[in-house]
Coordinates of N, CA and C in Angstrom, one line a residue:
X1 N 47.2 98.3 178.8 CA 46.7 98.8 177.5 C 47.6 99.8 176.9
X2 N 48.0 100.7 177.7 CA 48.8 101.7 177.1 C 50.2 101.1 176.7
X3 N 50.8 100.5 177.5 CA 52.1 99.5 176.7 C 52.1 98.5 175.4
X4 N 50.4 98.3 175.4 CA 50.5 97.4 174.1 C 50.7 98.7 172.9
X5 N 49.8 99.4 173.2 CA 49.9 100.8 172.2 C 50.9 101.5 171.9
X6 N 51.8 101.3 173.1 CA 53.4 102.3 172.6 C 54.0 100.9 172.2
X7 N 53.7 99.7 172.6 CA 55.0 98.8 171.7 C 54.4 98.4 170.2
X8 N 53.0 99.2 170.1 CA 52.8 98.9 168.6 C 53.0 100.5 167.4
X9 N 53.1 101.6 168.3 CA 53.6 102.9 168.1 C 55.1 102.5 167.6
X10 N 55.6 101.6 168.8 CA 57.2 101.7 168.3 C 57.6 100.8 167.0
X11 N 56.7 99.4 167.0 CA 56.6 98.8 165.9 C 56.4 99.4 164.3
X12 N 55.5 100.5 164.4 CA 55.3 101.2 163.3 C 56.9 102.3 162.9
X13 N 56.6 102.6 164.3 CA 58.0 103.1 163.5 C 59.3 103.1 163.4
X14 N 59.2 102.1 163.8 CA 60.7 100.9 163.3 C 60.6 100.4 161.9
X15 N 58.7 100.2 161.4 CA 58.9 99.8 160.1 C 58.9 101.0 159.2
X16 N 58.2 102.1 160.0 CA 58.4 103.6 158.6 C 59.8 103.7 158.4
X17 N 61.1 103.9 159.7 CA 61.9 104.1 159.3 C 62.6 103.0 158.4
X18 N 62.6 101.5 158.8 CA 63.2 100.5 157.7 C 62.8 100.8 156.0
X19 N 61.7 101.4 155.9 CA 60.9 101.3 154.6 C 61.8 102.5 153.9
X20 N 61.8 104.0 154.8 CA 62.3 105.1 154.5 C 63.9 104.6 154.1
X21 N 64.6 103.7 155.2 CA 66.1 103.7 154.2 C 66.1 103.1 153.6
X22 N 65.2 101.9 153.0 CA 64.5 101.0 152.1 C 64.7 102.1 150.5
X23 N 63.7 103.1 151.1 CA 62.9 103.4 149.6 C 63.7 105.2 149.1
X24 N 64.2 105.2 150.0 CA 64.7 107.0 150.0 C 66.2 106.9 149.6
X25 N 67.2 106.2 150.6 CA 68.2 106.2 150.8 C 69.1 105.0 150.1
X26 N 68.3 103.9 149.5 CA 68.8 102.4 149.1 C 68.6 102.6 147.5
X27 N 67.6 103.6 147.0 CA 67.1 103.7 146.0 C 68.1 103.9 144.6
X28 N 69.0 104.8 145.1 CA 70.2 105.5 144.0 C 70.9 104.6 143.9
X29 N 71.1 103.0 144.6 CA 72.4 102.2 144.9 C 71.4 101.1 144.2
X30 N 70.3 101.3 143.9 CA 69.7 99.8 143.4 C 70.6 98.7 142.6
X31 N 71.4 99.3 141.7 CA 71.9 98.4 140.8 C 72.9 97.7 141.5
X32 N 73.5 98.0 142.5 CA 74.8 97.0 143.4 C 73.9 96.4 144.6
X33 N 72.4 97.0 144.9 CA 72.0 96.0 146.0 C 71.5 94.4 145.3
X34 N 70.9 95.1 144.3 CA 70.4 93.6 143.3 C 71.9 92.8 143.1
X35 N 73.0 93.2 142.2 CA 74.1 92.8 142.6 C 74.4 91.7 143.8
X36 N 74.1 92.5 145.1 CA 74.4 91.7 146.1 C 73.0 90.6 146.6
X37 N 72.0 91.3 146.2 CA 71.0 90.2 146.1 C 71.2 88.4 145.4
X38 N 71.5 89.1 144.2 CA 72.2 88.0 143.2 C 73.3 87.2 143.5
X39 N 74.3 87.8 144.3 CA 75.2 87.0 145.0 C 74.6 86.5 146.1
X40 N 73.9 86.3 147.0 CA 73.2 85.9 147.9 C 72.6 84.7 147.7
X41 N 71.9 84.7 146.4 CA 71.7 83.6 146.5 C 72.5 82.4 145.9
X42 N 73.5 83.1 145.1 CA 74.4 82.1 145.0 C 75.1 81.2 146.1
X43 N 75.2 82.3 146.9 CA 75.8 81.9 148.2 C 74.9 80.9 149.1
X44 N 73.7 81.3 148.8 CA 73.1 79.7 149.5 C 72.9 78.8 148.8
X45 N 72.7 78.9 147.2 CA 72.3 77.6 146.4 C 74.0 76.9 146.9
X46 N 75.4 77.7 146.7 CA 76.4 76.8 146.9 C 76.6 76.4 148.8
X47 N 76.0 76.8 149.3 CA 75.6 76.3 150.7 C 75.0 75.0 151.4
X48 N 74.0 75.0 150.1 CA 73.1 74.1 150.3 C 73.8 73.1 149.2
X49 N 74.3 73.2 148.5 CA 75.0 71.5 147.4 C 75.4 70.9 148.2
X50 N 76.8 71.1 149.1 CA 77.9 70.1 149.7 C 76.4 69.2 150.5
X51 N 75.6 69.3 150.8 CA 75.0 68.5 151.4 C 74.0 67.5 150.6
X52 N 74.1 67.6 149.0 CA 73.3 67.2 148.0 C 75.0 65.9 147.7
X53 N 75.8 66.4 147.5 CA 77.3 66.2 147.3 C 77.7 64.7 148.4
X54 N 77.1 64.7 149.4 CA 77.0 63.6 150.4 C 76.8 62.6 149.7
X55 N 75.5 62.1 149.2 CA 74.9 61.3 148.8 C 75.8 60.7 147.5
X56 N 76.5 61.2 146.8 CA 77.5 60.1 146.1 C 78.8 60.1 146.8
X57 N 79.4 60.9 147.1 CA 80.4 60.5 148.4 C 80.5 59.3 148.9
X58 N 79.2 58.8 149.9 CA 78.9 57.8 150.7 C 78.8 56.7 149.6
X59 N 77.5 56.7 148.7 CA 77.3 55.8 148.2 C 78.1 54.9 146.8
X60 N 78.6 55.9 146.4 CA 79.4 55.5 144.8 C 81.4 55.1 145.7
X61 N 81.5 56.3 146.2 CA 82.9 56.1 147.3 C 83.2 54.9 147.9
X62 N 82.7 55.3 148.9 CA 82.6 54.6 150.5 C 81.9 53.3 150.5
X63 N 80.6 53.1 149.7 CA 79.9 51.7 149.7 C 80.4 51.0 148.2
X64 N 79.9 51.7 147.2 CA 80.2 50.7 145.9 C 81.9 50.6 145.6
X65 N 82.3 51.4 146.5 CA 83.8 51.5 146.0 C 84.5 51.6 144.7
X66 N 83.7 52.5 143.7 CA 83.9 53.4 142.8 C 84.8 54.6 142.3
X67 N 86.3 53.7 142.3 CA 87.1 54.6 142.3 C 87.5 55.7 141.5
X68 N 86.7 54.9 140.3 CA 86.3 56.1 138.7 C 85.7 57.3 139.3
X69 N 84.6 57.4 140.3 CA 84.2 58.4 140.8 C 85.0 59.8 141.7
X70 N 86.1 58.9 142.2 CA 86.5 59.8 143.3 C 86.6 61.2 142.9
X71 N 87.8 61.6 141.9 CA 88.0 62.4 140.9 C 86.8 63.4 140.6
X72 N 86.0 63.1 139.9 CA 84.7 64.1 139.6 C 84.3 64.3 140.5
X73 N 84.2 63.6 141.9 CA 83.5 63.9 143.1 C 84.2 65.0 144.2
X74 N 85.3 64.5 144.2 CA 86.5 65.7 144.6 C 86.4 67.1 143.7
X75 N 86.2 66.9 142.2 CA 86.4 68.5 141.5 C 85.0 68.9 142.0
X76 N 83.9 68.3 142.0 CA 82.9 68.8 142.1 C 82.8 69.6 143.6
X77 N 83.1 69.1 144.3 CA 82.9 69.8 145.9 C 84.0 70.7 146.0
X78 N 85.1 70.4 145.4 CA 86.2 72.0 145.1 C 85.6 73.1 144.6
X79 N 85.3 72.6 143.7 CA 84.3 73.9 142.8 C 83.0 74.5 143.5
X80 N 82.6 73.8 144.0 CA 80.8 74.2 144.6 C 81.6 75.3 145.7
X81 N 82.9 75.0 146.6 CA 83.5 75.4 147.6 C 84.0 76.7 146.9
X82 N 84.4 76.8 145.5 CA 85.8 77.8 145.0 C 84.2 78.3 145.1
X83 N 83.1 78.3 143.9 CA 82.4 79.3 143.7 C 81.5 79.8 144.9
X84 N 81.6 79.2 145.9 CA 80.9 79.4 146.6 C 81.5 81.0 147.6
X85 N 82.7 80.8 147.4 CA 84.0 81.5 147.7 C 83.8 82.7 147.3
X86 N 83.7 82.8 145.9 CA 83.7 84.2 144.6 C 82.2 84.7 145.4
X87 N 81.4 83.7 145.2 CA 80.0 85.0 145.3 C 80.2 85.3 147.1
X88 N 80.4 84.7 147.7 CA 80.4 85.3 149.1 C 81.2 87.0 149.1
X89 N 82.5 86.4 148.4 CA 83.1 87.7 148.3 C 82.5 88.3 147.5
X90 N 81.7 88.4 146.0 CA 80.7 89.8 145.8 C 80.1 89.7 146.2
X91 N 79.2 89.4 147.0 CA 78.2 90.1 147.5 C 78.6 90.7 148.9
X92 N 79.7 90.4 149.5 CA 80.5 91.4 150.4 C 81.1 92.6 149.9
X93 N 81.2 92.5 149.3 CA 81.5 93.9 148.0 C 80.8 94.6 147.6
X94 N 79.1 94.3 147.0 CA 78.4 94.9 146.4 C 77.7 95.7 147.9
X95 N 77.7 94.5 149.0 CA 76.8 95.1 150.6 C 77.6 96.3 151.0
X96 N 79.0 96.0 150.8 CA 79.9 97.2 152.2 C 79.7 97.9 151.4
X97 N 79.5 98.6 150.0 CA 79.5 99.6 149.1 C 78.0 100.1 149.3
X98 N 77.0 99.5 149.1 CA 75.7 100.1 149.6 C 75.5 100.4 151.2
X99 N 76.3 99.8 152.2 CA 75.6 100.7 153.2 C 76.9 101.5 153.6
X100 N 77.8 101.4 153.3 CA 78.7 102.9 153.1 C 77.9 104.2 152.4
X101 N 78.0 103.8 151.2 CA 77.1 105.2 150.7 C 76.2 105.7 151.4
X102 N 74.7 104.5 152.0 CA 73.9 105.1 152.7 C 74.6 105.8 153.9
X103 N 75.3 105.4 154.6 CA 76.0 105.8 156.0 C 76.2 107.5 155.6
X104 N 77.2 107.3 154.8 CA 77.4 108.8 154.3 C 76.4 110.0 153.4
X105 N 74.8 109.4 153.3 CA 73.8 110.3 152.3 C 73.3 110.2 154.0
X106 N 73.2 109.6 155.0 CA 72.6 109.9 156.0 C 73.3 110.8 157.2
X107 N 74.6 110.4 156.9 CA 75.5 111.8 158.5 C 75.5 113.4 157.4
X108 N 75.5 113.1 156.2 CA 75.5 114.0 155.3 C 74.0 114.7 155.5
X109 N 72.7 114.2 155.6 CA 71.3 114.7 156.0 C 71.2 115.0 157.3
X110 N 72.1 114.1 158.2 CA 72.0 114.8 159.6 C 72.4 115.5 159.7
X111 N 73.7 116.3 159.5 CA 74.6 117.2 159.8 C 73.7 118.5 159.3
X112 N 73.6 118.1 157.7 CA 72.5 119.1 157.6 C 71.4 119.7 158.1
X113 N 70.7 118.9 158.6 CA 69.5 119.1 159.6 C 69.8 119.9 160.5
X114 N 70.9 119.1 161.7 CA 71.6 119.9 163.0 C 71.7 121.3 162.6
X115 N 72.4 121.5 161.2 CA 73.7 123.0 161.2 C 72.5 123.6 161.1
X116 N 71.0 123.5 160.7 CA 70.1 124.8 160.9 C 69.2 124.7 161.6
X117 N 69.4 123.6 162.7 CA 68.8 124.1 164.1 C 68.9 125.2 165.0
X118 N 67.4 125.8 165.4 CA 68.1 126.7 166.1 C 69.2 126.7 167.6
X119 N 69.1 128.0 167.7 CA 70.3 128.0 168.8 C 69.8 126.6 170.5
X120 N 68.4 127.2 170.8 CA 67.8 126.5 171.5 C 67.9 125.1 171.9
X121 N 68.5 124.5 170.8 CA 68.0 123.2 170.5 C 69.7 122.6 170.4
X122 N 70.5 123.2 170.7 CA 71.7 122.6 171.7 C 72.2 123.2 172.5
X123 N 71.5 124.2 173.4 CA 71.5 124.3 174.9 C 70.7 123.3 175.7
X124 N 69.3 122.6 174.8 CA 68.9 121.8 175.4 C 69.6 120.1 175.1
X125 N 70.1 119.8 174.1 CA 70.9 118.8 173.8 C 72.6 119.0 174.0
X126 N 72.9 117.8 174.9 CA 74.3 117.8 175.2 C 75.3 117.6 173.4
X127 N 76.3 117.8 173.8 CA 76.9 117.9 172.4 C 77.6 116.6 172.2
X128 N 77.8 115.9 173.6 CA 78.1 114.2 173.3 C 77.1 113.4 173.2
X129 N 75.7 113.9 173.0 CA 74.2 113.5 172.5 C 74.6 113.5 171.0
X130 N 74.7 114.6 170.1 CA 74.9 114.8 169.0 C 76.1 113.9 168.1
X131 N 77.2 114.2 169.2 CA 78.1 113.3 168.5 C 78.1 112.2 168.4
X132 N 77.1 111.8 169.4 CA 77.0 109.9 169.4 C 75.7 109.9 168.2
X133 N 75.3 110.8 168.1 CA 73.9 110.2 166.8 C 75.1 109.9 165.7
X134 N 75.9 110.7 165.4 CA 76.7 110.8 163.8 C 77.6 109.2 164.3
X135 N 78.6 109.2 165.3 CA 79.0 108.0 165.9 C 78.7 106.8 165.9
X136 N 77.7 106.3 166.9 CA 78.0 105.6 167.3 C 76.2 105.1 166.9
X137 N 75.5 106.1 166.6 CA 74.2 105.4 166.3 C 73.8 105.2 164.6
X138 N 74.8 105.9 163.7 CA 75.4 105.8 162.1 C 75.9 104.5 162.2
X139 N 76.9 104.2 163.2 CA 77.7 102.6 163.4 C 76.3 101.8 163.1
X140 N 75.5 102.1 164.4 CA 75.0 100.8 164.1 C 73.8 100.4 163.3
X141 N 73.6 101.8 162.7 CA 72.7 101.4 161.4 C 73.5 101.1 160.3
X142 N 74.8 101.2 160.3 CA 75.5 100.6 159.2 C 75.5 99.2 159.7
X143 N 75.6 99.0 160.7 CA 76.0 97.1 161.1 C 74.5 96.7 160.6
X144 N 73.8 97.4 160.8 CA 72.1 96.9 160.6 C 72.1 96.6 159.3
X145 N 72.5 97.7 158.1 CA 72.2 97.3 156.7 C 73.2 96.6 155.8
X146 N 74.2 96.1 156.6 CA 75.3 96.0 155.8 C 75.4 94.1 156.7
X147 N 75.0 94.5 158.1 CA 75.1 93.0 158.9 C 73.9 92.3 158.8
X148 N 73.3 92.8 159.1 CA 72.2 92.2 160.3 C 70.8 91.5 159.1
X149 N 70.9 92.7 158.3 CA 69.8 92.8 156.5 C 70.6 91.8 156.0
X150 N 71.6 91.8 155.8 CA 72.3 90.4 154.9 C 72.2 89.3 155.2
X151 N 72.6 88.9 156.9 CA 72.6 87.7 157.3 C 71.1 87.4 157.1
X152 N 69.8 88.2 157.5 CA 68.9 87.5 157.6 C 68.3 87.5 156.2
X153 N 68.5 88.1 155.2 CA 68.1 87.6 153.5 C 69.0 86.6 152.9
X154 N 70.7 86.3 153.7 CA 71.1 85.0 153.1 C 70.6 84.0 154.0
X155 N 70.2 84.4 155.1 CA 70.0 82.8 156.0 C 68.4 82.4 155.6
X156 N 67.7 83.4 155.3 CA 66.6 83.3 154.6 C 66.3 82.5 153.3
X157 N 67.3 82.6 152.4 CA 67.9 82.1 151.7 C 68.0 80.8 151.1
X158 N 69.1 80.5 152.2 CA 69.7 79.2 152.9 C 68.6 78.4 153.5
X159 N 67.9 78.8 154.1 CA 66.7 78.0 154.0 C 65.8 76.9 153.2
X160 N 65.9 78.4 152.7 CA 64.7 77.7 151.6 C 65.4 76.7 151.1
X161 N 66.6 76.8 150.3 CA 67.5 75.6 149.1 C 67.4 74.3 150.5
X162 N 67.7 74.3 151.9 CA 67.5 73.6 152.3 C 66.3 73.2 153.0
X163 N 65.6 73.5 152.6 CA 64.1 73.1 153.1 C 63.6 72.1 151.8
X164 N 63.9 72.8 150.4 CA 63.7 72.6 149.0 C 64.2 71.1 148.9
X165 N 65.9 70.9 149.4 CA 66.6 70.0 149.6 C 66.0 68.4 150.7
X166 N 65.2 68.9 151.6 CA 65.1 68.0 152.4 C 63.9 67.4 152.0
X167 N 62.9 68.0 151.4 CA 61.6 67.6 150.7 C 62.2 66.8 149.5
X168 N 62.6 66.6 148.3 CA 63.4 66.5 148.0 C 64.3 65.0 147.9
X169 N 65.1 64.8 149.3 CA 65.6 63.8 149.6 C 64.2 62.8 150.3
X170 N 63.5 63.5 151.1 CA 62.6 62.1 152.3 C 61.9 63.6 152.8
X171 N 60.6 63.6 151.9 CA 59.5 64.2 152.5 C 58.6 64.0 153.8
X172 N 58.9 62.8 153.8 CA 58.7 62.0 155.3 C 59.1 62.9 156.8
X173 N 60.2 62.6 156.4 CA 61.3 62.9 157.6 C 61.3 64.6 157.7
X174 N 61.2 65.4 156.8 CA 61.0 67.0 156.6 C 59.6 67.1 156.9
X175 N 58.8 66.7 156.9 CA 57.6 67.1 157.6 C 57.6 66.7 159.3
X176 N 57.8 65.7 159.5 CA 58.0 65.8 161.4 C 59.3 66.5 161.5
X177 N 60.4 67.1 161.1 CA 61.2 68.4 161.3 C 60.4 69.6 161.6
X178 N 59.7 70.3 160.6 CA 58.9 70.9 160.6 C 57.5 71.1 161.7
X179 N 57.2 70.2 162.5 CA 56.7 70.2 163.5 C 57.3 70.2 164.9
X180 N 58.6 69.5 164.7 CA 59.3 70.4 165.8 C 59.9 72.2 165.3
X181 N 60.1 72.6 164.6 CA 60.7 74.0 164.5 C 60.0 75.2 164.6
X182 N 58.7 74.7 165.1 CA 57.4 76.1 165.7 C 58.5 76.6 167.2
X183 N 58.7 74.7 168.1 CA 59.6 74.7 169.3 C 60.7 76.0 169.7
X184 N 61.5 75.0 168.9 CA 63.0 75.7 168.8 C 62.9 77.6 168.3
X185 N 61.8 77.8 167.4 CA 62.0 79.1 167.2 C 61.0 80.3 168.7
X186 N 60.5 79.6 168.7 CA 59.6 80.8 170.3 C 61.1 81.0 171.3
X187 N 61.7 80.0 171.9 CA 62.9 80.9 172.8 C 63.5 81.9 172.0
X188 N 64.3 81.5 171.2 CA 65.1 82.5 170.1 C 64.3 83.8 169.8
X189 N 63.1 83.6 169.3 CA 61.9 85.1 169.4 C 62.3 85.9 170.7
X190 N 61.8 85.0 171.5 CA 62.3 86.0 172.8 C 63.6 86.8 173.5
X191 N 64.9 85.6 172.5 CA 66.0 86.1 173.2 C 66.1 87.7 172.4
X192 N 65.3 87.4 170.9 CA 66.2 88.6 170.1 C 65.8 89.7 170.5
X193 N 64.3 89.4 171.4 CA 63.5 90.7 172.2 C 64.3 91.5 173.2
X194 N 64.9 90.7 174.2 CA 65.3 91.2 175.2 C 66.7 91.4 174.6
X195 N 67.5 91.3 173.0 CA 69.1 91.6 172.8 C 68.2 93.2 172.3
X196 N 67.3 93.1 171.8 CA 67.3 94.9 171.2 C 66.9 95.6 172.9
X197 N 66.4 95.0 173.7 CA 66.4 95.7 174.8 C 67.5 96.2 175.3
X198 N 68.7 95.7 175.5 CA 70.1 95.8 175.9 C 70.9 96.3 174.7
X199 N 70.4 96.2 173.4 CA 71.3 97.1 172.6 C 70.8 98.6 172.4
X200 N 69.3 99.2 172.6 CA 69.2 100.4 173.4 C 69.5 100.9 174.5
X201 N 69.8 100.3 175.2 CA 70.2 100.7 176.9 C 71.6 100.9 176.6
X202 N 73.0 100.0 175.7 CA 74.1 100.2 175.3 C 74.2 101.7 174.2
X203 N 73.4 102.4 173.6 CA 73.5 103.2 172.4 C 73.0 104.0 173.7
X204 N 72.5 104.2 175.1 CA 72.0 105.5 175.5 C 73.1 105.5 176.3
X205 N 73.5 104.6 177.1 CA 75.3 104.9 178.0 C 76.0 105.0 177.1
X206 N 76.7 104.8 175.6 CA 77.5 105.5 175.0 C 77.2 106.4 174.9
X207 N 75.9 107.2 174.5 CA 75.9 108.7 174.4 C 76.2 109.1 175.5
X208 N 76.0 108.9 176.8 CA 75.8 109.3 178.2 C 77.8 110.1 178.3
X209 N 78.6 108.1 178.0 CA 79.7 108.5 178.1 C 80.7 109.7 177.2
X210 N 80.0 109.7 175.8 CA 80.2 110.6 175.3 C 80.5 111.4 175.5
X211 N 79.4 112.2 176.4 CA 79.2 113.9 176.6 C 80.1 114.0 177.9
X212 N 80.0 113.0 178.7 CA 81.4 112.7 179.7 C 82.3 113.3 179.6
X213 N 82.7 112.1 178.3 CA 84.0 112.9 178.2 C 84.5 114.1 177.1
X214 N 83.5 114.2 176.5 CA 83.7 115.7 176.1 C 83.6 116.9 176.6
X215 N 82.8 116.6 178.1 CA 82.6 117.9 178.8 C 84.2 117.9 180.1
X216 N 84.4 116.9 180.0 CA 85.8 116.6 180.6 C 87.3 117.4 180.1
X217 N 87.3 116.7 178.0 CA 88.4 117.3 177.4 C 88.2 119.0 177.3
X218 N 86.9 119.3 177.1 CA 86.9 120.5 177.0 C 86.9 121.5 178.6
X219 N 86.5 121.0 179.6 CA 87.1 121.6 180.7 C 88.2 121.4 181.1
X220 N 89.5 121.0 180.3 CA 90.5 120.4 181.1 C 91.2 121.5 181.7
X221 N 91.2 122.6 181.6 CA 92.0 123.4 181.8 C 91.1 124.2 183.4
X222 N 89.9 123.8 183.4 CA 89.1 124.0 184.9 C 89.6 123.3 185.7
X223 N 89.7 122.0 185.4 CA 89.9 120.8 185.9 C 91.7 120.8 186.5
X224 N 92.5 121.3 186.1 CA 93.8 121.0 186.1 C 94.3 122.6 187.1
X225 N 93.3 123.7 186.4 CA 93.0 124.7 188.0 C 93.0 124.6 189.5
X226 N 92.1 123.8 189.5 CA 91.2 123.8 190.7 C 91.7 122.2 191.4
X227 N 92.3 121.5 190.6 CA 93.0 119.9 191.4 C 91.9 119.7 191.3
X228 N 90.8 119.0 190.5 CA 89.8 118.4 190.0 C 89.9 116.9 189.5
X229 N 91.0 116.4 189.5 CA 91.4 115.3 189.3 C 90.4 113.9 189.8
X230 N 90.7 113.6 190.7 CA 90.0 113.0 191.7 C 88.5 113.5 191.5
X231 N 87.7 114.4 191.8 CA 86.8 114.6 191.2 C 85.8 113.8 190.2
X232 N 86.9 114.2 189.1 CA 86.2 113.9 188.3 C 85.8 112.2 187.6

């Protein structure tokens, strides 16, 4: 009972904090996240064509042997491919610029925070603790809002134009899809449970190694006294 309660404590506040860099820290940058929104879905509507793009290919090409077509059918999938091209790259433009900024409004509020802590409160915290928050735990909230938030709002995305797509072509055949894909998604649920398990256990041995080796460079001169080598 008590594990269901801290993994729904931790739930909550995994969502306060997503909402907080949501609503606090995302808010000043609105106009280039929509930007990158807007390219997003370009990026999937042109994702999802080449596979709309098939069906004269095969059929006007390959079967009726329609050689008037070739030409328009070629410019067409060049283009779906060039623009598909352009918006990937803005909206990789508009993303690395929004969670850069955030990266830097948040080591910018950390540091702040720390510098008027009292004295206490890094005798009790190692200083390769601290430097891995600004480090290595800033990294990976930047991979979070810049990776992790993107892929899953374009593949989200991407979806739908092919979900839209396959209804569409043979509503038939998209509805028994859809009754296998309850299947296929429960393992994947589970794997991504046990990857945040092992990517907190990875962000607490980096800190670990951190303070390592900073209590290392800064003793070197103990260490190079005393033939500490080996030791350490």
């Amino acid at each position: 009972m008590s594990q269901v309660r801290s993994s729904s404590k931790q739930r909550i506040t995994n969502w306060q904090r997503s909402k907080r860099l949501l609503t606090v820290y995302a808010r000043p940058y609105a106009g280039s996240l929509i930007c990158g929104l807007v390219a997003m879905i370009f990026v999937a509507a042109f994702s999802a064509a080449p596979a709309k793009l098939i069906e004269p290919i095969i059929d006007d090409i390959f079967v009726s042997r329609k050689m008037d077509m070739l030409w328009p059918v070629t410019l067409m999938v060049f283009g779906v491919f060039l623009l598909k091209g352009i918006a990937t790259y803005m909206e990789s433009v508009f993303m690395a610029y929004v969670g850069q900024r955030i990266i830097t409004d948040i080591q910018k509020d950390l540091f702040s925070h720390l510098i008027k802590a009292d004295l206490s409160y890094f005798h009790n915290h190692a200083s390769g603790h601290l430097i891995s928050h600004f480090n290595n735990d800033v990294t990976k909230l930047q991979s979070a809002v810049t990776g992790t938030l993107t892929n899953i709002v374009k593949d989200a995305l991407t979806l739908a134009f092919f979900i839209a797509l396959m209804f569409h072509q043979d509503w038939f055949l998209a509805s028994i899809a859809f009754f296998i894909l309850p299947i296929a998604i429960l393992p994947v649920a589970r794997m991504g449970k046990k990857i945040r398990k092992v990517s907190l256990n990875v962000q607490e041995e980096m800190s670990t190694l951190t303070t390592l080796l900073n209590q290392a460079f800064q003793g070197m001169r103990l260490i190079k006294s005393y033939c500490m080598e080996r030791y350490e």
